[in-house]
XYZ file of C-alpha atoms in Angstrom:
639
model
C 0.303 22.167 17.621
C 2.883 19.620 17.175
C 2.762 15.437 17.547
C 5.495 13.587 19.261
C 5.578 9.671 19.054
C 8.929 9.167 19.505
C 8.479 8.377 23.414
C 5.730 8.880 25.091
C 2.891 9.671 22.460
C 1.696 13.498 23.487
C 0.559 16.573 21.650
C 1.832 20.217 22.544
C -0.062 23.461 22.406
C 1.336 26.744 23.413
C 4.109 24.645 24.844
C 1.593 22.828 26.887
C 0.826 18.884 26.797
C -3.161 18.287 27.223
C -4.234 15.000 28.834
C -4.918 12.915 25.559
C -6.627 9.877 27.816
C -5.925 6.023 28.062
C -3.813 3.721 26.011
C -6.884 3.932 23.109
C -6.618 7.342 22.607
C -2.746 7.372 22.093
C -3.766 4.866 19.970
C -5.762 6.717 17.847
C -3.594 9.621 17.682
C -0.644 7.599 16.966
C -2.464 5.459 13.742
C -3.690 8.815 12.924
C -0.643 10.661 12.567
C 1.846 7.980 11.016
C -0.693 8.145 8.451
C -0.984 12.265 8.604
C -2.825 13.296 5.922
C -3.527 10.243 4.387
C -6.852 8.300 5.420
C -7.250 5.868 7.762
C -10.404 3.458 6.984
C -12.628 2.493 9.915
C -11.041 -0.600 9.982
C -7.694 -0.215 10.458
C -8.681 2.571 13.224
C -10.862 -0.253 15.179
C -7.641 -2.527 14.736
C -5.177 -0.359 16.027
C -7.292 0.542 19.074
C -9.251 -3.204 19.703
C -6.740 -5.859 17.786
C -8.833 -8.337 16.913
C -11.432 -8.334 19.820
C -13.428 -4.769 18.868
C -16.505 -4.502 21.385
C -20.212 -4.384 19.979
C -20.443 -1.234 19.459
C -17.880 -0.194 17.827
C -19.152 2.133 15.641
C -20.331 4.682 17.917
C -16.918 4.169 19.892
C -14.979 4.789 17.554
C -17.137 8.263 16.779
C -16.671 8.841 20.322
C -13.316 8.401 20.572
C -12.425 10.458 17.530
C -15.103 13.273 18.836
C -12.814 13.711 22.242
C -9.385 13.429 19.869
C -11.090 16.318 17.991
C -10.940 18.590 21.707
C -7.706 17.915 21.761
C -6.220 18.567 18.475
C -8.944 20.764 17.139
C -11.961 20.021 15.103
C -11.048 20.497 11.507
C -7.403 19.035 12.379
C -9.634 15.469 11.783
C -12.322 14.759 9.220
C -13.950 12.205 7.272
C -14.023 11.434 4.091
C -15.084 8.492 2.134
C -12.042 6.507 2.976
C -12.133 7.324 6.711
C -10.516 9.919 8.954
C -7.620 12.315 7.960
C -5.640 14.143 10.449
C -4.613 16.967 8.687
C -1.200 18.402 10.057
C 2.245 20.241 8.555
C 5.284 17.298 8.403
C 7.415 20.056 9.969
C 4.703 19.836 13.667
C 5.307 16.002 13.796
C 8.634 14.746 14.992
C 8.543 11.462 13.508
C 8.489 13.423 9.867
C 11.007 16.048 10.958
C 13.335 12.870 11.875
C 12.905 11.182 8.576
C 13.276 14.573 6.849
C 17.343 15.088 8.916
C 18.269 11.648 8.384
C 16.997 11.692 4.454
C 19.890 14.980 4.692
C 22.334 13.230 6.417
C 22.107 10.543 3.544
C 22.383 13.042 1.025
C 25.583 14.300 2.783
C 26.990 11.095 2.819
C 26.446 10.786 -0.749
C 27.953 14.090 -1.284
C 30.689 13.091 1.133
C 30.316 15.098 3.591
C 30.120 13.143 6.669
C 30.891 15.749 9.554
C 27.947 17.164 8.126
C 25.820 13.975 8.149
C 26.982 13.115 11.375
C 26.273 16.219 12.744
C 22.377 16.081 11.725
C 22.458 12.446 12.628
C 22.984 13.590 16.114
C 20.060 16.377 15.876
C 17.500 13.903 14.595
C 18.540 11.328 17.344
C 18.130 13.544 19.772
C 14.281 13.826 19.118
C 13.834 10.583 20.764
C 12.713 10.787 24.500
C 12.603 6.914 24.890
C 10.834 3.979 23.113
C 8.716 4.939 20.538
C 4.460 5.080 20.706
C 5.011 5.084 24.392
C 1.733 4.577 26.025
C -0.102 3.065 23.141
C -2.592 -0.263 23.723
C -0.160 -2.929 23.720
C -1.082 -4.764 20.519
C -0.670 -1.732 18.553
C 2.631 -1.019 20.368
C 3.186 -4.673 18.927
C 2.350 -4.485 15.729
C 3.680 -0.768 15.108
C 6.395 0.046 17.107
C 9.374 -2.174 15.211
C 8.785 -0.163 12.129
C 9.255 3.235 14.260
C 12.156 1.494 16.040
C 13.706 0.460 12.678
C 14.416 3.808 11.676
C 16.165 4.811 15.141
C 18.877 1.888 13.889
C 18.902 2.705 10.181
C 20.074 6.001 11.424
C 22.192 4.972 14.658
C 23.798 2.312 11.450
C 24.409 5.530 9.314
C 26.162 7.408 12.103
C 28.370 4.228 12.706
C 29.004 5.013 8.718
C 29.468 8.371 8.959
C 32.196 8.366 12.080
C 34.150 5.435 10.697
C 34.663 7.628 7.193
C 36.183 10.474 10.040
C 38.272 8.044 11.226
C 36.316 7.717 14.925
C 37.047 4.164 14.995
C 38.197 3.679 18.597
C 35.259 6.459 19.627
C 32.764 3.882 17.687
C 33.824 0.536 19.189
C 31.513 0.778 22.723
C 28.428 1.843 20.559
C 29.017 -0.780 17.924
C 29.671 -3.623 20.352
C 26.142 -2.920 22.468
C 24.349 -2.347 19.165
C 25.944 -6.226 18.030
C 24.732 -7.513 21.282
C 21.352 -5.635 21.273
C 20.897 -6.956 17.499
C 22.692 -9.859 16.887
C 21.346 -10.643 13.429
C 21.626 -7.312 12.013
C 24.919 -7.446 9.062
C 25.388 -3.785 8.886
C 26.287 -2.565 12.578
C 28.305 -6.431 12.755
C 30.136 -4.926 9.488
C 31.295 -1.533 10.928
C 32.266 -3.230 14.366
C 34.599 -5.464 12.135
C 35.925 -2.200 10.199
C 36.597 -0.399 13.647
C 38.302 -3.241 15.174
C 40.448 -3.885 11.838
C 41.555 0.228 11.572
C 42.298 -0.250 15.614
C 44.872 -3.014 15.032
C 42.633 -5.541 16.699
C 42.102 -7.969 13.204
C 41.651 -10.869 14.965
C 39.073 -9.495 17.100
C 37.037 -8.542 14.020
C 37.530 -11.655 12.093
C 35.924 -13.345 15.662
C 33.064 -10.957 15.264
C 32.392 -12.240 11.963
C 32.699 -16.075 13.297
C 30.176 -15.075 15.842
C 27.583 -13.241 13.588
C 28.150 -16.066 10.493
C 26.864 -18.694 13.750
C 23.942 -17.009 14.921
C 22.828 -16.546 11.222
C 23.671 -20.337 10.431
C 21.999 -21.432 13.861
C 18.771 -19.213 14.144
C 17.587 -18.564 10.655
C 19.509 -21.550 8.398
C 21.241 -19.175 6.269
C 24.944 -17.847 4.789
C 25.688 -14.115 5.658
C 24.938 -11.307 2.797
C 26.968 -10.080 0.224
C 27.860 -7.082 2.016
C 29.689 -8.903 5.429
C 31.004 -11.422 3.253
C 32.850 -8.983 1.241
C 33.904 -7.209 4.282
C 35.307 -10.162 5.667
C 37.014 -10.901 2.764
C 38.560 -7.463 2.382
C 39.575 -7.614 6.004
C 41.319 -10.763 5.067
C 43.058 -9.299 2.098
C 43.878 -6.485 4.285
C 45.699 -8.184 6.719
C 49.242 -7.904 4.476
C 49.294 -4.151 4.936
C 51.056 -2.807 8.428
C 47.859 -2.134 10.896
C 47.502 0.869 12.522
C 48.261 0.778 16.404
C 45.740 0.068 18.702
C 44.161 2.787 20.550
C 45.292 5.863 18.455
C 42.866 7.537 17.187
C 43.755 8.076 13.313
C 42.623 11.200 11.277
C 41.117 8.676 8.592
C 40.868 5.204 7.094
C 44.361 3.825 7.693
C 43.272 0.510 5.596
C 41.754 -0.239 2.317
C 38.475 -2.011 3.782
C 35.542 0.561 3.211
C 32.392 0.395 5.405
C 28.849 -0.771 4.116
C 27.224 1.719 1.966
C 24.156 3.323 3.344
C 23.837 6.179 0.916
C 23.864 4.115 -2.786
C 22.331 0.645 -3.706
C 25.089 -1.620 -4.333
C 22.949 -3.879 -6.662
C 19.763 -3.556 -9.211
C 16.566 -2.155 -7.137
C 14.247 -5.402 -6.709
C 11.343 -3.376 -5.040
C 8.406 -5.568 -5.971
C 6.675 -6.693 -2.797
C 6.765 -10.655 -1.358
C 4.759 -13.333 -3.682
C 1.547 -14.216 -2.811
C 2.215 -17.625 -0.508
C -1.853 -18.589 -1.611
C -1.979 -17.178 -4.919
C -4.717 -18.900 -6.498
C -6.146 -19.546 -10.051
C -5.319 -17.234 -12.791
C -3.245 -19.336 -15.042
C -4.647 -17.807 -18.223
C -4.566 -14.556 -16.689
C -1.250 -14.941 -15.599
C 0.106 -16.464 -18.812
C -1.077 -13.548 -21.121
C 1.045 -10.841 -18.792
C 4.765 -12.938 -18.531
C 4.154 -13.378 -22.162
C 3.395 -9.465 -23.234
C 6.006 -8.297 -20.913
C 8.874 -11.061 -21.921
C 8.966 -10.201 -25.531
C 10.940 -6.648 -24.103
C 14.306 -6.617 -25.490
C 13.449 -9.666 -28.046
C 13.517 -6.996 -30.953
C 10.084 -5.436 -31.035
C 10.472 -1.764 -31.331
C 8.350 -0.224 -28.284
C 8.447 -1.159 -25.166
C 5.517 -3.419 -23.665
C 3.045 -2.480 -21.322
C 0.385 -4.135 -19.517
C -2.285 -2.967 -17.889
C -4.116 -5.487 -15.392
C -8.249 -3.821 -14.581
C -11.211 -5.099 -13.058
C -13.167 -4.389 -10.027
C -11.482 -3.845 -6.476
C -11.039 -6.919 -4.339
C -10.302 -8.843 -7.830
C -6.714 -9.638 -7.395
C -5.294 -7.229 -9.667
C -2.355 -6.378 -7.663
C -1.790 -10.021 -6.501
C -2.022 -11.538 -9.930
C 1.043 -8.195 -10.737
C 2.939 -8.969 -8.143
C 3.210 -13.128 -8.765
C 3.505 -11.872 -12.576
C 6.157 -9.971 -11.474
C 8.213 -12.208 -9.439
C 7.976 -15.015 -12.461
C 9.694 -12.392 -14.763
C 11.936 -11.074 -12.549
C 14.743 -13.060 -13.973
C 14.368 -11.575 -17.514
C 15.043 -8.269 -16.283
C 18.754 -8.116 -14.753
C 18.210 -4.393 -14.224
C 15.993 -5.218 -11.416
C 11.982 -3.912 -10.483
C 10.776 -0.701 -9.580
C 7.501 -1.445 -8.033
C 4.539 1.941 -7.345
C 1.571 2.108 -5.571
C 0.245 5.201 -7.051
C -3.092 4.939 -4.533
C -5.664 5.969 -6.970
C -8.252 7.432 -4.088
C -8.523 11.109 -4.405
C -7.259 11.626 -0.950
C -4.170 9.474 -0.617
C -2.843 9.648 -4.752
C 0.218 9.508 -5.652
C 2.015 12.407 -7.285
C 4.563 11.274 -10.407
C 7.015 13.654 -9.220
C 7.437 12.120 -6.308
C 7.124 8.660 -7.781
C 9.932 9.651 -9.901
C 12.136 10.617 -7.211
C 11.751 7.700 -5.292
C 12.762 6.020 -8.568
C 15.985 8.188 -9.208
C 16.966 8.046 -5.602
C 16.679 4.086 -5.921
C 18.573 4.054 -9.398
C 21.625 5.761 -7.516
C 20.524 9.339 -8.423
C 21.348 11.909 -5.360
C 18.562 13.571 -4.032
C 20.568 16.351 -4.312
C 21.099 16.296 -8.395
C 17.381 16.040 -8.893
C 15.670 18.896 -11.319
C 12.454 20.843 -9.619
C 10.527 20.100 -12.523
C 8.287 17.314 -13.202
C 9.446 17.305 -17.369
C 13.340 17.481 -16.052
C 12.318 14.346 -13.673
C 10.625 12.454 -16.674
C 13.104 13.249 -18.901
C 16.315 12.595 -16.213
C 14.127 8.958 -15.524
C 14.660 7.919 -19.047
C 17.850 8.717 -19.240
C 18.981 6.165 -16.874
C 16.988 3.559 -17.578
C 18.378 4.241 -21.576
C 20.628 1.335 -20.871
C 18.492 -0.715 -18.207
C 16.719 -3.722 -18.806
C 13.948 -3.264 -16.130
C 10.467 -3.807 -15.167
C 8.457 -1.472 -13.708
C 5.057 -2.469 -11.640
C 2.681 0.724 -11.238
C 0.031 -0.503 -9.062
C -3.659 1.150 -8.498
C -3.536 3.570 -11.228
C -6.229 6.363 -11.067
C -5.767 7.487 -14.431
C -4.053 7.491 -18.058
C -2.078 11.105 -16.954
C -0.915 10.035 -13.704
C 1.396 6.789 -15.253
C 2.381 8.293 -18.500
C 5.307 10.249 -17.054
C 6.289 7.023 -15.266
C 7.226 5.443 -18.148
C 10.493 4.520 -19.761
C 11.780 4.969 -23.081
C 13.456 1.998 -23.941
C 12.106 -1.110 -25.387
C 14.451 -3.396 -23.176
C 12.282 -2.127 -20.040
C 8.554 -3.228 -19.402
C 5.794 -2.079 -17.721
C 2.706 -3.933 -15.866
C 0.147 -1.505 -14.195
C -2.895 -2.346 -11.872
C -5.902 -0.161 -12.266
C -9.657 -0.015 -11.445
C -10.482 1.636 -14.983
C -9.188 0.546 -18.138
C -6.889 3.311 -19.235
C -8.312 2.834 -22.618
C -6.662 6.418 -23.548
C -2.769 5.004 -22.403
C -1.162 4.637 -26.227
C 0.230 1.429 -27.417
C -1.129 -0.911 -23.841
C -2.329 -4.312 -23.703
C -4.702 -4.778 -21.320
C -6.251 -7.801 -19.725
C -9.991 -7.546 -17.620
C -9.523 -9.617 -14.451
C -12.853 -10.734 -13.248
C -14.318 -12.699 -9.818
C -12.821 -16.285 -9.252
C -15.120 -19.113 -10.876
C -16.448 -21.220 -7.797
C -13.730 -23.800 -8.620
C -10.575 -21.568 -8.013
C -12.937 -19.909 -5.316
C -13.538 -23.192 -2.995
C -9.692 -23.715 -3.486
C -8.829 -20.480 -2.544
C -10.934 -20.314 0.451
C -9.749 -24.108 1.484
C -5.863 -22.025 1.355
C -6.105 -19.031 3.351
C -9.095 -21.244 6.155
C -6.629 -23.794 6.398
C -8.811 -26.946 4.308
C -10.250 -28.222 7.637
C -13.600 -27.215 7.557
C -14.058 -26.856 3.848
C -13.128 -30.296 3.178
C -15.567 -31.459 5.715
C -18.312 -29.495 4.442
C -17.823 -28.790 0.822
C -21.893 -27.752 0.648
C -21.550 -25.400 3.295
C -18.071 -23.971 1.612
C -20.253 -23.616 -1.710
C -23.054 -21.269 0.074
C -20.180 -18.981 1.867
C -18.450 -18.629 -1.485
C -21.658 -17.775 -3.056
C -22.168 -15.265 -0.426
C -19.099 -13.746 -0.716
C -19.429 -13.491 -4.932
C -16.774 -15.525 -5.301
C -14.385 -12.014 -4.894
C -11.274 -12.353 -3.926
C -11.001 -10.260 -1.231
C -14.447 -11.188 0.461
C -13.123 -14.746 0.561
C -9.940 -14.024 2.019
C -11.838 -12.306 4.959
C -14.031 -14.952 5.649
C -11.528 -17.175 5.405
C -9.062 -15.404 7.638
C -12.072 -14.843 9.848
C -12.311 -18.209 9.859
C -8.825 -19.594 10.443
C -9.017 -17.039 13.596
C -11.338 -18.365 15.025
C -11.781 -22.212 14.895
C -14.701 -22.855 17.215
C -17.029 -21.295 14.326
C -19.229 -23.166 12.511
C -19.432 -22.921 8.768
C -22.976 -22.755 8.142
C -23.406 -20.118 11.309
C -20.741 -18.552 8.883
C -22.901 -18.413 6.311
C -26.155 -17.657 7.883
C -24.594 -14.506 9.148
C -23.373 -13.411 5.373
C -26.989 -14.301 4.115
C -28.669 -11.259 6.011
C -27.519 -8.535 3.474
C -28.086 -5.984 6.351
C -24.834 -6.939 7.938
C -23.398 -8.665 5.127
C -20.527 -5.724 4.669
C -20.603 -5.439 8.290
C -19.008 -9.167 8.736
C -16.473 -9.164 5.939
C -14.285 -7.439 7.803
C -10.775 -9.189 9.423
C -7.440 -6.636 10.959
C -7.229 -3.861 8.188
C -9.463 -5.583 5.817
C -12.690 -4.464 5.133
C -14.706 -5.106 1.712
C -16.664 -2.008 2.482
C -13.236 0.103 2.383
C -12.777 -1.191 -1.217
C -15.947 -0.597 -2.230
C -15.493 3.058 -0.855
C -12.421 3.398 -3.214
C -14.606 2.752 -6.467
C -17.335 4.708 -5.208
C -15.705 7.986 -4.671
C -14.211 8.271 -8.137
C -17.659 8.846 -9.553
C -19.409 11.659 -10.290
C -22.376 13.279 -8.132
C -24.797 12.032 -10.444
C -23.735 8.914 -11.028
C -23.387 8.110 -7.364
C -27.726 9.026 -7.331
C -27.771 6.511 -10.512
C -26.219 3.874 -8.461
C -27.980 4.327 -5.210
C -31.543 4.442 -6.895
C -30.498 1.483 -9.314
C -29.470 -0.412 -6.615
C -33.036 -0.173 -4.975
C -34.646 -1.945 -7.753
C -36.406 -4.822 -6.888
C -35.469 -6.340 -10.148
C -31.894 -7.579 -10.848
C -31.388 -6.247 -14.206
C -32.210 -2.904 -16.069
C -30.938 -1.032 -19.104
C -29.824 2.561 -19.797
C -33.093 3.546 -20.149
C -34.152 2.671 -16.651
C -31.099 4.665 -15.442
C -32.510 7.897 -17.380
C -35.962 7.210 -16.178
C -34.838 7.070 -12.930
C -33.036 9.907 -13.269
C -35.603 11.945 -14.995
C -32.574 13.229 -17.877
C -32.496 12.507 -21.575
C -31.472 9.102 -22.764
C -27.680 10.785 -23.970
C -27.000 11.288 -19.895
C -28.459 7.563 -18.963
C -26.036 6.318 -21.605
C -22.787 8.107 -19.981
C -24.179 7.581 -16.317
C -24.769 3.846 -17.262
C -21.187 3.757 -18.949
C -19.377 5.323 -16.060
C -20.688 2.826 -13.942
C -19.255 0.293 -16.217
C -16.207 1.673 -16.483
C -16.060 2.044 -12.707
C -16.698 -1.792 -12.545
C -19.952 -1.510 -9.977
C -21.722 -2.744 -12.542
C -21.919 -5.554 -15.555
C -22.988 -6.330 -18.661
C -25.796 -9.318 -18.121
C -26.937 -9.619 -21.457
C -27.805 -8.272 -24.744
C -31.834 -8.682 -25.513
C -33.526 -10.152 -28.837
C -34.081 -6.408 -29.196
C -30.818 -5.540 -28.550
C -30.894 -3.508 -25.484
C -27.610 -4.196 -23.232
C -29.004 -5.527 -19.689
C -26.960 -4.547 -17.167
C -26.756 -5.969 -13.201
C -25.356 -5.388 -9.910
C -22.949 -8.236 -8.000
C -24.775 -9.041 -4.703
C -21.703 -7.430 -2.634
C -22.174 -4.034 -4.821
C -25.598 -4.022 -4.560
C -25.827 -4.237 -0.724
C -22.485 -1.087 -0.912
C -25.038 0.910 -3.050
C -28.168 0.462 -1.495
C -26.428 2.120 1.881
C -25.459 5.246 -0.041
C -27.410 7.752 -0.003
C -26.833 10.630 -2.155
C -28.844 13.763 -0.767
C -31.688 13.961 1.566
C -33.699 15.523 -1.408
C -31.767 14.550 -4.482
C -33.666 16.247 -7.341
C -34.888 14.078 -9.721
C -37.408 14.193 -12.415
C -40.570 12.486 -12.631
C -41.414 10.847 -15.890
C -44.344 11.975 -17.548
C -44.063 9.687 -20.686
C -41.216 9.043 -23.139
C -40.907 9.401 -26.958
C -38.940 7.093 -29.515
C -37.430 5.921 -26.467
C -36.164 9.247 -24.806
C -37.961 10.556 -21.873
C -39.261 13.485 -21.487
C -39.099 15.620 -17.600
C -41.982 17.371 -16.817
C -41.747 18.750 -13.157
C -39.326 18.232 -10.317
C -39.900 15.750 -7.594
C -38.540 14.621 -4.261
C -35.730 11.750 -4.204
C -37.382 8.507 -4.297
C -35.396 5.529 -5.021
C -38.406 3.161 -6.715
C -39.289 6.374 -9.049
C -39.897 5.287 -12.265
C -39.812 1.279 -11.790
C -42.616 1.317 -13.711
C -40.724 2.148 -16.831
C -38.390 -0.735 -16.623
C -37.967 -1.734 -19.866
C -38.960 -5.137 -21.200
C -36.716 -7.717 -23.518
């Protein structure tokens, strides 16, 4: 079987194209396989194929819709997991990978410098296109999706410009160049090699024009100067101008000037990789405070290098508060950011060698000069960032093992990392717990991403929403966004929706945000018995209980209550409430956790012990008994 999106979006078997259906199933398919192997929450799925607008039911559409996708591509080429769907397919059987995979070659020839070569598999992979990309899709995801597809059709059209103007193919390069100017106006890079043709063609003053032309519309439409890059090949041009220019219209065997085109292959300046600041970042001063000042003491001295690592539950704001963290030091690290989402969910995790790469390749490193092993990547890593004076963000860590070959060796460099556990094992870290908003920074925050209107005007209101949404991060921002969508709701209809815990989970949801999703994430990294703990603690009809409740539940000694009860502590679905005059540790459930757990359901007959009576605080299991989630209530202990 093999997926094509780069046209119209089909699938081939046998060298046959089945009927796929409508614009929603090329939809699907399409979401499905730029994410191939990866999975695709419910949400984002009900996005790409409904926008904003997803019909009642949308649930058993969507299971409908994947169900005939399924009889097309073949039931175990899709399945579920925790996270949502996975289409499960070989890169080489989808031609948007197999076009990545030629031009990533043809950059490593440049590099190299061989450009016939490059040129040559520039050609192949543009040939793969049939026409404009996700052909057939629903509109809004043809919207939304297609200019990222579309932007790698130029990068690589841009390379092959690169490539033919280091063979000396100016006067073969000029019609191209001049409709991919007109086509993109505001692009610098095809602007820049229309410049250098015209220049190695005699035809200077036509070149210097193009410049004029491009420097207007960026002045004029966006307010800004051109980039380095044009700038200094205007300037070269300029500086060129003394030498004799080659004669227009003869085709020269190479560069007859000493102007060189815009590099495509290398990075011309320090990698600055960490995503966009947070435009409504909210709160967090202390927070924030306590990282710029571990990380800035790197290269003051101190003789390791610092690391940070940011934890708390998901929706917090851990990445958010890294990222604004990140952009406040970036000055104190002239060596630039490397920035890492290591995607801690079983299904979708990163894998360090391939982290490392990606760091290399960005350092200047040629793909082709990388060692096959994952110690020869570590080691090759720290070599070049000996002399660097960089941070490094590693974002949504899964564990101590998966970061520690990410790390550099010098103490110039820092590191801040994002992680739902605590990596208490990682040697020499500082860490920092980040924890739910207070309501304070959580009215503000909502008031920020709804817009003020209709917090301001009904601040009591704004108080029960945020209460509702336990004053997380992320459940605000949905409600909010939900909100600012849609300004002919009411607040307090708002609220009265979010106060049926039923459908609580089911209304935080806005585009490809969904609290449940997030949930999902922390869920999954626990064990099978754990996941029983937390559905049958969740079903209490008391709000808090101790690690004796969890092995009465359970039916197990008190030793396995103790590590079930800690895991879920570590895994932040639960807290610590309080400490008893007796000194038991209480622990509780936030409302939005609760109302995750209570919906999982571990086993239709989960064995679990029934507790016959319990000695010096241990219980003792006498017989086996179907899965009940009140079992043992009655042993809740007291303060």
């Amino acid at each position: 079987m093999q997926v094509r999106l780069l046209g119209p979006v089909e699938v081939r078997r046998d060298g046959v194209c089945p009927r796929l259906g409508g614009p929603l199933q090329r939809s699907l398919l399409a979401v499905l396989t730029l994410h191939a192997n990866r999975a695709v929450s419910r949400s984002r799925l009900t996005f790409a194929l409904w926008g904003d607008d997803p019909p009642m039911s949308v649930e058993a559409q969507l299971h409908q819709r994947v169900s005939r996708l399924r009889a097309v591509v073949g039931r175990k080429s899709i399945v579920r997991s925790v996270a949502g769907y996975v289409l499960t397919i070989e890169p080489t059987a989808v031609d948007v990978e197999m076009f990545d995979l030629a031009v990533g070659k043809a950059r490593e020839a440049m590099i190299r410098g061989e450009a016939e070569e490059a040129r040559r598999g520039l050609d192949e992979a543009l040939r793969l296109w049939r026409g404009p990309a996700l052909g057939g899709v629903a509109e809004h995801f043809a919207r939304v999706e297609g200019p990222a597809v579309e932007e790698r059709r130029l990068a690589a059209v841009e390379l092959r410009a690169e490539a033919g103007l280091e063979l000396g193919r100016h006067a073969e390069l000029l019609g191209e160049l001049k409709t991919l100017v007109a086509e993109h106006p505001l692009r610098e890079r095809p602007r820049g090699h229309l410049m250098l043709a015209l220049h190695r063609c005699g035809r200077t003053a036509e070149a210097l024009e193009v410049y004029r032309e491009g420097r207007d519309h960026l002045v004029h439409e966006l307010g800004v100067e051109p980039g380095a890059g044009l700038r200094a090949t205007h300037a070269a041009i300029l500086a060129d101008t003394q030498m004799e220019p080659p004669v227009a219209g003869i085709q020269t065997e190479g560069p007859r000037s000493n102007v060189a085109p815009l590099p495509c292959g290398c990075p011309s300046q320090a990698p600055a990789q960490l995503p966009p600041d947070i435009a409504d970042f909210t709160g967090r001063t202390a927070e924030a405070h306590a990282v710029t000042s571990a990380l800035s003491r790197s290269g003051t001295g101190v003789d390791a290098m610092p690391v940070m690592v940011i934890s708390g539950p998901g929706g917090v704001g851990k990445t958010a508060l890294a990222i604004h963290a990140g952009h406040q030091l970036a000055g104190a690290f002239p060596g630039g950011q490397l920035y890492a989402n290591l995607h801690a969910s079983e299904s979708a995790r990163a894998d360090p060698p391939h982290v490392l790469a990606q760091f290399l390749s960005a350092l200047g490193t040629p793909r082709t000069s990388l060692p096959d092993s994952h110690e020869g990547l570590t080691a090759l890593f720290r070599s070049v960032t000996a002399q660097r004076h960089m941070l490094i963000v590693l974002d949504d860590a899964a564990d101590e093992a998966q970061v520690r070959s990410l790390l550099p060796g010098n103490p110039n460099c820092a590191v801040l990392i994002t992680s739902r556990v605590r990596l208490t094992g990682l040697e020499g870290a500082r860490r920092i717990d980040v924890d739910v908003f207070d309501p304070e920074d959580a009215g503000a925050f909502l008031g920020r991403v709804e817009g003020r209107r209709r917090t301001a005007a009904d601040p009591e209101a704004s108080a029960e929403l945020i209460r509702l949404c336990g004053c997380l991060p992320l459940a605000i921002r949905i409600a909010g966004a939900k909100l600012a969508a849609r300004p002919h709701w009411d607040l307090r209809q708002f609220a009265t929706l979010l106060s049926d815990e039923r459908r609580r989970l089911d209304e935080l949801v806005a585009g490809d945000l969904e609290l449940r999703a997030s949930l999902a994430l922390s869920y999954g990294t626990l064990s099978q018995e754990a996941r029983a703990a937390c559905h049958m603690l969740a079903r209490l009809p008391v709000p808090e209980f101790t690690a004796v409740t969890c092995a009465e539940l359970m039916g197990v000694p008190m030793r396995v209550g103790e590590r079930v009860t800690e895991q879920l502590l570590d895994a932040w679905l639960i807290k610590v409430s309080r400490v008893s005059p007796t000194g038991q540790t209480r622990y509780r459930f936030a409302e939005l956790v609760r109302a995750y757990a209570r919906e999982q359901f571990p086993g239709e007959q989960a064995p679990v012990e029934s507790v016959s009576h319990r000695d010096g605080g241990h219980s003792r299991a006498r017989e086996s008994a179907p899965y009940h989630p009140l079992a043992g209530v009655g042993m809740i202990a007291t303060p």
